XYZ file of C-alpha atoms in Angstrom:
389
model
C 55.917 31.091 118.893
C 57.818 34.095 120.682
C 61.769 32.846 121.922
C 60.694 32.662 125.952
C 58.390 30.320 124.509
C 61.060 28.556 122.623
C 63.271 28.895 126.089
C 60.662 27.524 127.802
C 60.366 24.069 125.729
C 63.803 23.773 124.854
C 65.267 23.599 128.571
C 61.825 20.694 129.020
C 63.111 18.698 126.134
C 60.052 19.958 124.046
C 60.429 20.014 120.183
C 60.765 23.448 118.919
C 61.121 24.920 114.988
C 65.060 25.723 115.553
C 68.550 25.351 118.037
C 68.339 28.899 120.384
C 71.504 31.307 120.503
C 72.983 32.054 124.290
C 75.920 34.109 125.030
C 77.601 36.923 127.563
C 78.214 39.623 125.275
C 80.752 41.825 126.563
C 81.888 43.551 123.065
C 82.125 47.148 123.077
C 81.936 47.306 118.800
C 79.265 45.193 118.870
C 77.413 47.470 121.495
C 78.654 50.169 119.678
C 77.359 48.946 116.221
C 74.393 46.881 116.996
C 72.701 48.834 119.722
C 74.151 52.351 118.957
C 75.898 52.896 121.923
C 77.898 55.762 121.864
C 80.881 56.220 123.943
C 80.863 60.428 124.266
C 77.408 59.683 125.864
C 76.656 58.773 129.928
C 73.545 56.371 129.717
C 70.844 55.716 132.818
C 71.103 52.298 133.488
C 67.749 51.729 131.755
C 68.924 52.627 128.481
C 72.415 51.259 128.584
C 69.579 47.856 128.825
C 67.703 49.128 126.084
C 71.379 49.081 124.293
C 72.193 45.855 125.159
C 68.805 44.449 123.988
C 68.600 46.455 121.225
C 72.461 44.987 119.927
C 71.515 41.183 120.760
C 68.227 41.164 118.883
C 70.085 42.657 115.927
C 73.492 40.446 115.979
C 71.036 36.982 116.050
C 71.132 36.633 119.993
C 68.515 35.230 121.773
C 69.322 33.978 125.378
C 71.726 36.093 127.502
C 72.735 37.081 131.488
C 74.131 39.966 131.637
C 73.987 43.942 131.246
C 77.172 44.866 129.549
C 78.808 48.426 130.290
C 81.344 49.471 128.358
C 82.768 51.846 131.001
C 82.319 50.904 134.391
C 82.751 47.132 134.616
C 81.037 45.222 137.212
C 83.353 44.248 140.095
C 83.232 47.667 141.609
C 79.351 47.181 141.791
C 80.054 44.229 143.795
C 81.922 45.747 146.224
C 79.351 48.395 146.463
C 76.994 45.511 147.205
C 79.320 44.255 149.470
C 79.124 47.519 151.963
C 75.574 47.875 151.026
C 74.747 44.384 152.188
C 77.210 42.918 153.803
C 77.837 46.493 156.285
C 81.896 45.957 155.328
C 83.297 49.308 156.021
C 83.272 51.942 152.169
C 86.369 52.638 153.348
C 90.015 51.720 151.311
C 88.461 49.412 148.425
C 89.967 50.301 145.498
C 89.515 48.894 141.458
C 91.719 48.858 139.317
C 90.489 48.990 135.820
C 92.599 48.623 132.470
C 91.185 47.953 129.082
C 88.445 45.090 129.713
C 89.822 43.731 133.006
C 89.088 45.203 136.246
C 90.709 43.259 139.569
C 90.327 44.944 143.506
C 93.472 46.672 143.901
C 93.141 47.578 147.758
C 91.382 46.093 149.867
C 91.669 46.986 154.593
C 93.645 44.309 155.073
C 96.104 42.186 154.209
C 97.004 39.473 156.355
C 94.103 37.347 158.605
C 94.266 38.940 161.624
C 93.769 42.133 159.540
C 90.046 40.297 157.550
C 88.453 39.841 161.794
C 87.632 43.694 161.585
C 86.352 43.402 158.441
C 84.455 39.980 158.649
C 81.132 40.592 157.068
C 77.453 40.590 158.155
C 74.813 38.292 157.013
C 72.224 40.087 154.689
C 69.073 40.710 155.198
C 66.559 38.503 152.741
C 64.021 42.074 152.394
C 66.744 44.529 152.137
C 68.587 42.101 149.066
C 64.615 41.470 147.253
C 63.825 45.373 147.625
C 66.718 46.104 145.393
C 66.922 43.313 143.386
C 63.256 42.619 142.008
C 62.656 46.087 140.807
C 66.014 46.093 138.754
C 65.351 42.226 137.654
C 61.645 43.330 136.089
C 63.256 46.260 134.299
C 65.425 43.966 132.695
C 63.330 41.384 131.476
C 60.374 44.365 130.203
C 62.765 45.715 128.466
C 64.649 42.706 126.857
C 60.985 40.517 126.291
C 60.187 44.393 123.636
C 62.640 42.647 121.135
C 62.483 39.375 122.201
C 65.525 37.685 123.466
C 65.572 36.034 127.726
C 67.114 37.378 129.909
C 68.242 34.314 132.678
C 68.733 35.255 136.083
C 72.070 35.196 137.611
C 74.350 34.874 140.709
C 77.388 34.558 142.227
C 78.640 31.506 143.631
C 79.772 31.696 147.292
C 83.480 30.042 147.157
C 83.884 32.685 143.623
C 82.524 35.847 146.093
C 84.413 34.809 149.380
C 88.048 34.542 147.497
C 87.040 37.522 145.255
C 86.291 39.453 148.852
C 89.319 38.066 150.434
C 92.032 37.978 147.426
C 92.235 34.328 146.315
C 95.329 33.974 148.577
C 94.549 34.739 151.832
C 91.195 32.694 150.550
C 93.493 29.748 150.316
C 96.075 30.537 153.121
C 92.220 30.455 155.664
C 90.428 27.500 153.927
C 93.834 25.914 156.294
C 94.793 28.366 159.423
C 91.363 29.540 160.190
C 88.497 27.652 158.126
C 85.825 29.633 160.931
C 86.659 32.867 159.077
C 85.948 30.984 155.459
C 82.774 29.748 156.770
C 81.423 32.269 158.220
C 82.648 34.289 154.892
C 80.920 32.095 152.958
C 77.362 31.784 154.959
C 77.869 35.669 153.934
C 78.147 35.248 149.706
C 75.973 31.467 149.970
C 72.917 33.635 151.828
C 72.861 36.139 149.337
C 73.121 34.243 145.838
C 70.337 32.303 147.923
C 67.757 35.862 148.225
C 68.779 36.809 144.705
C 67.788 33.652 143.960
C 64.502 33.687 146.025
C 63.538 37.612 144.845
C 64.116 35.786 141.170
C 61.913 33.439 141.341
C 58.957 34.950 142.958
C 58.926 37.365 140.367
C 60.147 35.851 136.831
C 58.664 34.151 134.209
C 61.945 33.152 132.913
C 62.253 29.606 134.421
C 66.288 29.588 135.215
C 69.059 30.738 137.577
C 72.650 31.190 136.366
C 75.115 30.362 139.690
C 78.718 31.497 138.121
C 81.460 29.369 140.560
C 85.031 29.073 139.579
C 86.116 26.066 141.337
C 88.325 24.641 138.193
C 91.536 25.942 136.331
C 92.904 25.108 132.502
C 94.346 22.592 134.069
C 92.018 21.440 136.805
C 90.655 22.242 140.404
C 91.597 24.820 141.670
C 90.230 23.719 144.786
C 90.483 20.361 146.217
C 87.402 18.071 145.339
C 86.614 17.313 149.419
C 86.608 21.501 150.244
C 84.010 22.046 147.479
C 81.772 19.132 148.324
C 82.154 20.531 152.511
C 82.023 23.915 151.903
C 80.594 24.864 148.136
C 77.437 22.146 147.907
C 75.906 23.040 150.650
C 75.938 26.223 149.880
C 74.526 25.650 146.083
C 71.849 23.915 148.100
C 71.065 27.254 148.824
C 70.818 28.632 145.768
C 68.888 25.958 144.049
C 66.725 25.127 146.838
C 63.876 28.348 146.296
C 64.975 27.446 141.821
C 63.710 24.880 142.082
C 60.608 24.687 144.149
C 58.820 26.522 141.387
C 59.817 24.076 138.587
C 62.901 25.963 137.354
C 66.170 24.689 135.946
C 69.658 25.631 137.292
C 72.520 26.539 134.964
C 76.030 25.310 136.140
C 79.212 27.495 135.279
C 82.103 27.319 135.829
C 85.963 28.118 133.983
C 87.977 25.148 132.805
C 88.530 21.917 133.200
C 85.172 20.153 135.043
C 87.343 16.685 135.264
C 85.364 14.471 138.358
C 83.988 18.168 139.239
C 81.165 16.984 136.962
C 80.050 14.163 139.572
C 79.245 16.609 142.156
C 77.420 19.758 139.677
C 75.096 16.976 137.972
C 75.114 13.979 140.201
C 75.168 15.393 143.572
C 73.912 18.988 143.327
C 72.030 18.186 140.226
C 72.066 20.653 137.527
C 70.272 21.342 134.894
C 73.056 22.356 132.801
C 76.388 23.538 132.183
C 77.434 26.859 130.897
C 80.400 27.572 129.234
C 82.531 24.299 128.400
C 85.736 25.674 127.656
C 87.863 24.094 124.902
C 91.478 24.519 124.128
C 92.088 20.531 125.996
C 89.902 21.635 128.949
C 86.410 19.555 128.318
C 84.884 18.185 124.972
C 81.056 19.193 125.114
C 80.496 15.132 122.600
C 81.542 12.891 125.771
C 79.795 15.442 128.132
C 76.614 15.045 125.508
C 77.224 10.748 125.979
C 77.849 11.075 129.641
C 75.147 13.403 130.282
C 72.689 12.631 127.842
C 70.062 14.303 129.635
C 71.618 18.047 130.270
C 71.093 20.615 128.851
C 74.714 22.106 127.205
C 75.565 25.982 126.917
C 78.440 26.474 124.146
C 80.741 26.614 122.955
C 82.662 27.946 120.221
C 85.796 28.467 121.070
C 86.319 32.233 122.995
C 90.425 31.164 123.007
C 90.736 30.573 119.749
C 88.673 30.117 116.820
C 86.170 33.526 117.612
C 89.137 35.670 118.203
C 91.923 34.187 116.190
C 89.848 32.156 113.674
C 89.109 32.546 109.611
C 85.081 32.661 109.071
C 85.107 29.448 107.974
C 86.806 28.143 110.990
C 84.156 30.327 113.072
C 80.950 28.620 110.763
C 82.570 25.030 110.704
C 83.300 24.495 114.587
C 79.399 25.683 114.935
C 78.066 23.816 112.067
C 79.811 20.500 113.877
C 77.621 21.233 117.468
C 74.503 21.451 115.523
C 75.500 18.123 113.414
C 76.644 16.317 116.150
C 74.218 17.949 119.273
C 71.177 19.311 118.204
C 69.441 16.399 116.686
C 68.670 15.169 120.233
C 67.880 18.880 121.694
C 69.044 20.243 124.644
C 72.712 22.475 123.290
C 71.908 25.948 123.377
C 74.770 27.652 120.505
C 77.420 30.501 121.603
C 80.930 31.081 122.583
C 82.719 28.688 125.410
C 82.553 31.634 128.056
C 81.682 35.019 126.386
C 82.029 37.166 123.573
C 84.788 39.875 124.787
C 87.203 42.456 122.424
C 88.939 40.342 121.095
C 86.173 38.378 118.698
C 85.907 40.476 115.324
C 82.237 41.192 114.780
C 82.216 39.354 111.973
C 82.965 35.838 113.209
C 80.458 36.889 116.501
C 77.591 37.227 113.154
C 78.977 34.364 111.338
C 78.553 31.937 114.836
C 74.729 33.637 115.406
C 74.361 33.378 111.736
C 75.103 29.863 111.462
C 73.126 28.854 113.831
C 69.976 29.992 112.343
C 70.426 29.357 108.747
C 71.479 25.549 109.807
C 69.394 25.050 113.343
C 65.565 24.683 112.244
C 64.817 21.459 112.855
C 64.850 19.059 111.425
C 68.361 19.373 111.568
C 69.423 18.311 107.951
C 73.232 16.603 108.721
C 73.507 16.329 105.332
C 73.025 19.667 104.170
C 75.586 20.444 107.022
C 78.342 17.844 106.676
C 78.063 19.088 102.437
C 78.620 22.724 104.194
C 81.762 21.279 105.917
C 83.005 19.484 103.366
C 82.734 22.953 100.970
C 84.607 24.907 103.795
C 87.514 22.825 103.577
C 87.636 22.290 99.344
C 87.470 25.887 99.849
C 90.753 26.392 101.526
C 88.477 28.511 103.989
C 89.469 27.007 107.422
C 93.112 28.050 108.719
C 92.691 26.691 112.437
C 90.605 23.578 111.449
C 91.976 22.807 108.418
C 93.189 19.587 109.572
C 90.431 18.113 111.807
C 88.126 15.402 110.394
C 85.114 15.684 109.718
């Protein structure tokens, strides 16, 4: 059984032989050590995809959603797409990059009045399709050779709109110029819906991911009423072509979900959730109890355990997920968001190795608990030393 076959069965709640790993890797050292990336060389997109696929395979990652370019941040590509598909004036846009972080440091507008001169136009499906389908075909062809499953991914209409406008201006416009917000979200929502449609037409991988960051560590960024009125209808534009093919839809937001879970699961009908941040944001075990028939992707903490924990901490947190969730299925284990540059390579390796070693079905809970007890007796835990089994 290859990983695509496993994945198709797993997302349909059919028996498989082992738990699958899922993650987003944007860790330069992993790409160097496991994919052969050379920072002194220039690579084509095809070559970079091959390097990523090799790294994923070698480190034990089964499922992913993004090709990592350590040199050129994805934010620049976002502006390129706005120019190409929204008819945006290419002048006066700048992206500043510092390490693994990048942001739009210059826009051609600062006020709502100025923004009115730079409103995007609605994209054309055929133009989006003709650009996107060759790209996703290429990626999935390469990754399939390495037995890695590459799911589709789009940006959420709210997130893409506030990235275009700047968060402060977006928040102001919600109240002072709602018609501008609505128009821009129509453009961003249609763009993602067209990608979803183009993806569904050609893929053999039956899942689409949508990244829509509507929450922070303390709760919602936007009012639930705004998200329900403005986000939900446009989310359905994106889910429709996916659901009509019988494919699954994976919802992503950073931060604390809280009451948004009802909106995401009950009203939108999302099939799964990612990344399920820890650190007081979410309790994945409580989410599992409340929504036992939803797919969960995560959630070894990438803020504390992975970057700062011992190998024992990483192993223990991974084992807990296998022990408490994997017996019932529906869990794809990886980080709580991404394996970034602050995560030591050894910790990432330990996480994936633990899944492959202890994630075989039927799950041996007694063996897992014995190993977790052993980690405590040997003093191999630091961050999780005081946590009960």
